């Protein structure tokens, strides 16, 4: 109970209070989070409340993670049983649990700000951001705080709210306010659900209670009404969410509704600020406090604050700006000798910051405007999340519009598409209609048609991929999408995959990976041995750092020790053949990394991995093989088909021949081939392609007559066609709809986008692919059944190629370690090094030498030892490559960090249950997208789509890469001699004046940037 031992008297009074309603008033720096944590621990240890029966509600994910970390120090894995999260997280989970009762689709999606803008724009036909933002603000205020609403806002909200809600509902979307409002409505309409939720929790704790709005307060009261064990911590001096309906009067309501005025606890000892700051704040707040309290500073006065604090009010913005400039000039003039980098300006909104930036630059004062661009603001990450959203909810027309806008990157075309969009037409239908337009601005009809088909094909293929593989790890799905979307000019492992060899092509690596996998599954150990002790330790760290290889990596991988017993099921990984004579005599299998020219004894317990790569890179390749070699093909059961038609116009063409084959595990098990009477003439151009005449099909059954037999053959299987989204699918689905009045439900997969992605710039026709894969043409091309037969081995080989591509991009997070190992082994990084190793070295060294490095702490000393050589070799390689290829030298930037970070977040969820349905997969994916957007976890566990519940995260070894802050201590401050203009997240600074204060060097030197999410583009 370390948390309780550190409490002062007032904190202890709150923590040890009986199980009844308690309100704690606590200002900044008075230890309210410590008090809340201690109260949770006291309820568990003293009142014996089970951790899973406790819910602690916060208002930010940062606070949630801090509480979770501090609880984990005291409770270990039991801390994961305590439900800690924001109001929105609890409400989202409740709505997903009772989606039917709430009137929601099972796979509903939460609309972010962009999606809300699009939905309102569709509903209102407004186009400018300012008007849309004003209406959304009015709608939010109207729903959450109608009583205190400006009449103009009320009229605006009442006009557009029904249309806005209709547009959201049509796309299975809800916005952030609806998360709370729908939960309140659910509780009001279903008392039995409220009773169930009450029984889930025996204790409720709320942080930052002053930021609750009336709706949230009603939810709290509903949950706490029975047991009344509620503990709220509030600061009546601040409410940063007043702009979205937070009601500070809820403090008074709580005291009255729960009759606890006599139990009010005021924390009055401030551990953060000195008395002068506290007194100054008290003067500002005089007359505005709900309850009076006297705060006392527990820190000594600091010489930094000898300067008198001033308050100034200005008549206009220009006067305020001139004052700021004057103060900066005075502060940087002798004898004060402050640098520009010692000065920060805080302001309440970004509009003020932009005005100040312009004024500072005009005055020739160097500055940097710091605006957050978080991980999810990066275009590539937004595309990834939008694709996941569309997998989870294919009917999300708003997400489709956002994805197309990012991919198209053409404002003129997007404006025209939005003009074409009608209320009775989805955005997808609008895309199809636009394919036939030849007057779109800045793009030809053919170019736009190919673009739209590629977008829709990519989405449909991805949906089919996930539905066929509902247990796929989330990280593997991210890798799949990254391979789909990374441009060739980017500097990621995904974009360079075609320049890297398949790890399974290395002689002996398949057998070695299989043996190690068997050893790890049996709970045995892999011992690492090498002549170079430092290199052996580096390879050991790499093996231990690789995610999802072993449940307990520290026990699974160890350095070889002469004093250690080696079990016969263990494996010895020998990093060089020169070490073989020194290996202990043991029946354990010995895997040796050796040169291709070397030959080992044919002893039963020796396996050779023959490669010219250095040991670290060979270990990197071994890990790639270890985690991917056994992966099954994603599509094992499907129907490949082809159509011959009357013409090439998908809007009017009829079918003259259908050919289809049923495939199971890559083997054709059934065939279907029929001529069809199209009831319309066959054009001369079509006849020249397939050679089927009108006379041949005149007495054949029509499509409607043949349809029952066709559907019996197809069943529920996925349909596979080449160039399907441009030709076969539109025709088949149109004729099916005309014959039945319904939509064909089978999923579709088009092999053409896959082939183009795997072989960019190369011919991707059926004939070209047959030639590439050595498939012999035995006649019958351009007849439907024969083409379907040829398509089967093509699709199987394309899956093999995609698997190889995914293998080559596995474990990108380990490239830093591999690059350092290359440097250690080679000493001279020059042309003598294999081309592939040069490429891997450059990719790893880019991050290793950047501010974004996440090298494990165990290797930091080793890195410093080789740093100078590393920098010199990396620079020399960049210079050499830049001479051959313009712009070859690249800098590791925030884009790569974001993509790497999003894949790290994918590991923050546990493994899957044995099997789950596609609908179940979509449900958990919807939860996962919401949790990924909210989480700040950097866990190393795995999530699969079929997993419905989160389990405790295993403890990490000290110094693991995942536990290091992205920015080293103090790196933010002092890197550049220019002042920082910082956007204040607290809107407590009055608009009429600006606070100005110099930042001391001592304050800068102790700054630890442990929250890189808040820095955003500052580091890019």
mmCIF file of N, CA, C and O in Angstrom, residues 96 106-108 388 391-392 466 470-472 474 909-913 916-932 943-950:
data_model
loop_
_atom_site.group_PDB
_atom_site.id
_atom_site.type_symbol
_atom_site.label_atom_id
_atom_site.label_comp_id
_atom_site.label_asym_id
_atom_site.label_seq_id
_atom_site.Cartn_x
_atom_site.Cartn_y
_atom_site.Cartn_z
ATOM 1 N N UNK A 96 -22.818 -1.324 -27.643
ATOM 2 C CA UNK A 96 -22.502 -2.518 -28.439
ATOM 3 C C UNK A 96 -23.124 -3.761 -27.793
ATOM 4 O O UNK A 96 -23.574 -4.674 -28.490
ATOM 5 N N UNK A 106 -25.638 -3.725 -35.490
ATOM 6 C CA UNK A 106 -24.608 -4.382 -34.687
ATOM 7 C C UNK A 106 -23.225 -3.835 -34.977
ATOM 8 O O UNK A 106 -22.380 -3.727 -34.099
ATOM 9 N N UNK A 107 -22.968 -3.461 -36.240
ATOM 10 C CA UNK A 107 -21.642 -2.988 -36.631
ATOM 11 C C UNK A 107 -21.619 -1.463 -36.788
ATOM 12 O O UNK A 107 -20.964 -0.944 -37.680
ATOM 13 N N UNK A 108 -22.345 -0.731 -35.920
ATOM 14 C CA UNK A 108 -22.338 0.728 -36.046
ATOM 15 C C UNK A 108 -20.919 1.286 -35.862
ATOM 16 O O UNK A 108 -20.076 0.693 -35.191
ATOM 17 N N UNK A 388 -10.266 -0.121 -42.632
ATOM 18 C CA UNK A 388 -10.749 -0.994 -41.568
ATOM 19 C C UNK A 388 -12.206 -0.705 -41.248
ATOM 20 O O UNK A 388 -12.998 -1.608 -40.975
ATOM 21 N N UNK A 391 -14.288 -2.325 -43.834
ATOM 22 C CA UNK A 391 -14.353 -3.768 -43.611
ATOM 23 C C UNK A 391 -15.394 -4.076 -42.542
ATOM 24 O O UNK A 391 -16.213 -4.988 -42.680
ATOM 25 N N UNK A 392 -15.369 -3.292 -41.485
ATOM 26 C CA UNK A 392 -16.291 -3.506 -40.373
ATOM 27 C C UNK A 392 -17.720 -3.152 -40.754
ATOM 28 O O UNK A 392 -18.667 -3.809 -40.343
ATOM 29 N N UNK A 466 -10.770 -10.468 -45.175
ATOM 30 C CA UNK A 466 -11.063 -10.557 -43.741
ATOM 31 C C UNK A 466 -12.169 -11.566 -43.470
ATOM 32 O O UNK A 466 -12.103 -12.343 -42.514
ATOM 33 N N UNK A 470 -11.338 -14.730 -40.507
ATOM 34 C CA UNK A 470 -11.797 -13.932 -39.355
ATOM 35 C C UNK A 470 -10.855 -13.967 -38.161
ATOM 36 O O UNK A 470 -10.976 -13.143 -37.269
ATOM 37 N N UNK A 471 -9.907 -14.915 -38.130
ATOM 38 C CA UNK A 471 -8.987 -14.990 -36.998
ATOM 39 C C UNK A 471 -7.645 -14.329 -37.285
ATOM 40 O O UNK A 471 -6.702 -14.448 -36.500
ATOM 41 N N UNK A 472 -7.549 -13.605 -38.395
ATOM 42 C CA UNK A 472 -6.282 -12.964 -38.757
ATOM 43 C C UNK A 472 -5.878 -11.965 -37.680
ATOM 44 O O UNK A 472 -6.705 -11.195 -37.200
ATOM 45 N N UNK A 474 -4.731 -8.613 -36.008
ATOM 46 C CA UNK A 474 -4.958 -7.247 -36.479
ATOM 47 C C UNK A 474 -3.693 -6.659 -37.093
ATOM 48 O O UNK A 474 -3.745 -5.968 -38.113
ATOM 49 N N UNK A 909 -3.798 -5.972 -27.989
ATOM 50 C CA UNK A 909 -4.972 -6.764 -27.707
ATOM 51 C C UNK A 909 -4.583 -8.233 -27.752
ATOM 52 O O UNK A 909 -3.712 -8.627 -28.502
ATOM 53 N N UNK A 910 -5.265 -9.081 -26.985
ATOM 54 C CA UNK A 910 -4.840 -10.475 -26.812
ATOM 55 C C UNK A 910 -5.242 -11.384 -27.956
ATOM 56 O O UNK A 910 -6.002 -10.999 -28.829
ATOM 57 N N UNK A 911 -4.729 -12.655 -27.948
ATOM 58 C CA UNK A 911 -5.007 -13.585 -29.044
ATOM 59 C C UNK A 911 -6.478 -13.962 -29.129
ATOM 60 O O UNK A 911 -7.253 -13.760 -28.196
ATOM 61 N N UNK A 912 -6.814 -14.579 -30.258
ATOM 62 C CA UNK A 912 -8.206 -14.854 -30.563
ATOM 63 C C UNK A 912 -8.684 -16.143 -29.927
ATOM 64 O O UNK A 912 -7.926 -17.016 -29.560
ATOM 65 N N UNK A 913 -10.001 -16.233 -29.850
ATOM 66 C CA UNK A 913 -10.636 -17.500 -29.549
ATOM 67 C C UNK A 913 -10.487 -18.398 -30.778
ATOM 68 O O UNK A 913 -10.118 -17.935 -31.838
ATOM 69 N N UNK A 916 -14.432 -17.594 -35.028
ATOM 70 C CA UNK A 916 -15.547 -16.670 -34.871
ATOM 71 C C UNK A 916 -16.178 -16.438 -36.219
ATOM 72 O O UNK A 916 -15.553 -16.549 -37.244
ATOM 73 N N UNK A 917 -17.443 -16.090 -36.183
ATOM 74 C CA UNK A 917 -18.133 -15.825 -37.434
ATOM 75 C C UNK A 917 -17.706 -14.485 -37.995
ATOM 76 O O UNK A 917 -17.115 -13.664 -37.315
ATOM 77 N N UNK A 918 -18.068 -14.257 -39.269
ATOM 78 C CA UNK A 918 -17.715 -12.992 -39.907
ATOM 79 C C UNK A 918 -18.413 -11.834 -39.225
ATOM 80 O O UNK A 918 -17.834 -10.777 -39.021
ATOM 81 N N UNK A 919 -19.669 -12.025 -38.830
ATOM 82 C CA UNK A 919 -20.387 -10.936 -38.154
ATOM 83 C C UNK A 919 -19.712 -10.608 -36.832
ATOM 84 O O UNK A 919 -19.594 -9.461 -36.444
ATOM 85 N N UNK A 920 -19.265 -11.662 -36.143
ATOM 86 C CA UNK A 920 -18.540 -11.456 -34.888
ATOM 87 C C UNK A 920 -17.239 -10.713 -35.146
ATOM 88 O O UNK A 920 -16.848 -9.812 -34.402
ATOM 89 N N UNK A 921 -16.560 -11.079 -36.247
ATOM 90 C CA UNK A 921 -15.307 -10.411 -36.604
ATOM 91 C C UNK A 921 -15.543 -8.937 -36.858
ATOM 92 O O UNK A 921 -14.767 -8.084 -36.452
ATOM 93 N N UNK A 922 -16.628 -8.634 -37.554
ATOM 94 C CA UNK A 922 -16.927 -7.229 -37.830
ATOM 95 C C UNK A 922 -17.237 -6.459 -36.551
ATOM 96 O O UNK A 922 -16.856 -5.310 -36.399
ATOM 97 N N UNK A 923 -17.946 -7.105 -35.617
ATOM 98 C CA UNK A 923 -18.272 -6.435 -34.363
ATOM 99 C C UNK A 923 -17.020 -6.077 -33.592
ATOM 100 O O UNK A 923 -16.835 -4.936 -33.172
ATOM 101 N N UNK A 924 -16.107 -7.050 -33.434
ATOM 102 C CA UNK A 924 -14.899 -6.762 -32.671
ATOM 103 C C UNK A 924 -14.012 -5.774 -33.393
ATOM 104 O O UNK A 924 -13.343 -4.944 -32.783
ATOM 105 N N UNK A 925 -14.027 -5.796 -34.739
ATOM 106 C CA UNK A 925 -13.236 -4.819 -35.484
ATOM 107 C C UNK A 925 -13.757 -3.418 -35.233
ATOM 108 O O UNK A 925 -12.988 -2.470 -35.090
ATOM 109 N N UNK A 926 -15.089 -3.279 -35.133
ATOM 110 C CA UNK A 926 -15.651 -1.964 -34.810
ATOM 111 C C UNK A 926 -15.200 -1.485 -33.448
ATOM 112 O O UNK A 926 -14.815 -0.329 -33.269
ATOM 113 N N UNK A 927 -15.214 -2.394 -32.470
ATOM 114 C CA UNK A 927 -14.708 -2.035 -31.139
ATOM 115 C C UNK A 927 -13.237 -1.677 -31.207
ATOM 116 O O UNK A 927 -12.784 -0.723 -30.578
ATOM 117 N N UNK A 928 -12.475 -2.470 -31.978
ATOM 118 C CA UNK A 928 -11.032 -2.266 -32.052
ATOM 119 C C UNK A 928 -10.684 -0.924 -32.652
ATOM 120 O O UNK A 928 -9.800 -0.223 -32.164
ATOM 121 N N UNK A 929 -11.390 -0.536 -33.734
ATOM 122 C CA UNK A 929 -11.115 0.762 -34.351
ATOM 123 C C UNK A 929 -11.340 1.867 -33.334
ATOM 124 O O UNK A 929 -10.521 2.778 -33.192
ATOM 125 N N UNK A 930 -12.440 1.779 -32.575
ATOM 126 C CA UNK A 930 -12.712 2.797 -31.554
ATOM 127 C C UNK A 930 -11.633 2.799 -30.494
ATOM 128 O O UNK A 930 -11.160 3.853 -30.061
ATOM 129 N N UNK A 931 -11.212 1.598 -30.060
ATOM 130 C CA UNK A 931 -10.209 1.519 -29.007
ATOM 131 C C UNK A 931 -8.851 1.982 -29.492
ATOM 132 O O UNK A 931 -8.107 2.628 -28.763
ATOM 133 N N UNK A 932 -8.526 1.660 -30.759
ATOM 134 C CA UNK A 932 -7.244 2.119 -31.308
ATOM 135 C C UNK A 932 -7.221 3.627 -31.368
ATOM 136 O O UNK A 932 -6.228 4.268 -31.060
ATOM 137 N N UNK A 943 -3.952 -9.090 -31.230
ATOM 138 C CA UNK A 943 -5.404 -9.114 -31.324
ATOM 139 C C UNK A 943 -5.806 -9.841 -32.589
ATOM 140 O O UNK A 943 -5.179 -9.694 -33.614
ATOM 141 N N UNK A 944 -6.825 -10.636 -32.518
ATOM 142 C CA UNK A 944 -7.410 -11.206 -33.721
ATOM 143 C C UNK A 944 -8.845 -10.711 -33.804
ATOM 144 O O UNK A 944 -9.470 -10.382 -32.816
ATOM 145 N N UNK A 945 -9.386 -10.696 -35.023
ATOM 146 C CA UNK A 945 -10.715 -10.137 -35.219
ATOM 147 C C UNK A 945 -11.775 -10.877 -34.428
ATOM 148 O O UNK A 945 -12.798 -10.335 -34.084
ATOM 149 N N UNK A 946 -11.553 -12.161 -34.157
ATOM 150 C CA UNK A 946 -12.588 -12.932 -33.486
ATOM 151 C C UNK A 946 -12.555 -12.791 -31.970
ATOM 152 O O UNK A 946 -13.342 -13.403 -31.277
ATOM 153 N N UNK A 947 -11.634 -11.983 -31.441
ATOM 154 C CA UNK A 947 -11.539 -11.828 -29.989
ATOM 155 C C UNK A 947 -12.531 -10.780 -29.512
ATOM 156 O O UNK A 947 -12.574 -9.688 -30.036
ATOM 157 N N UNK A 948 -13.330 -11.111 -28.535
ATOM 158 C CA UNK A 948 -14.367 -10.179 -28.091
ATOM 159 C C UNK A 948 -14.031 -9.464 -26.812
ATOM 160 O O UNK A 948 -14.643 -8.467 -26.480
ATOM 161 N N UNK A 949 -13.090 -9.975 -26.031
ATOM 162 C CA UNK A 949 -12.792 -9.343 -24.750
ATOM 163 C C UNK A 949 -11.317 -9.098 -24.628
ATOM 164 O O UNK A 949 -10.498 -9.833 -25.163
ATOM 165 N N UNK A 950 -10.960 -8.057 -23.906
ATOM 166 C CA UNK A 950 -9.556 -7.754 -23.693
ATOM 167 C C UNK A 950 -9.091 -8.421 -22.417
ATOM 168 O O UNK A 950 -9.766 -8.363 -21.399
#
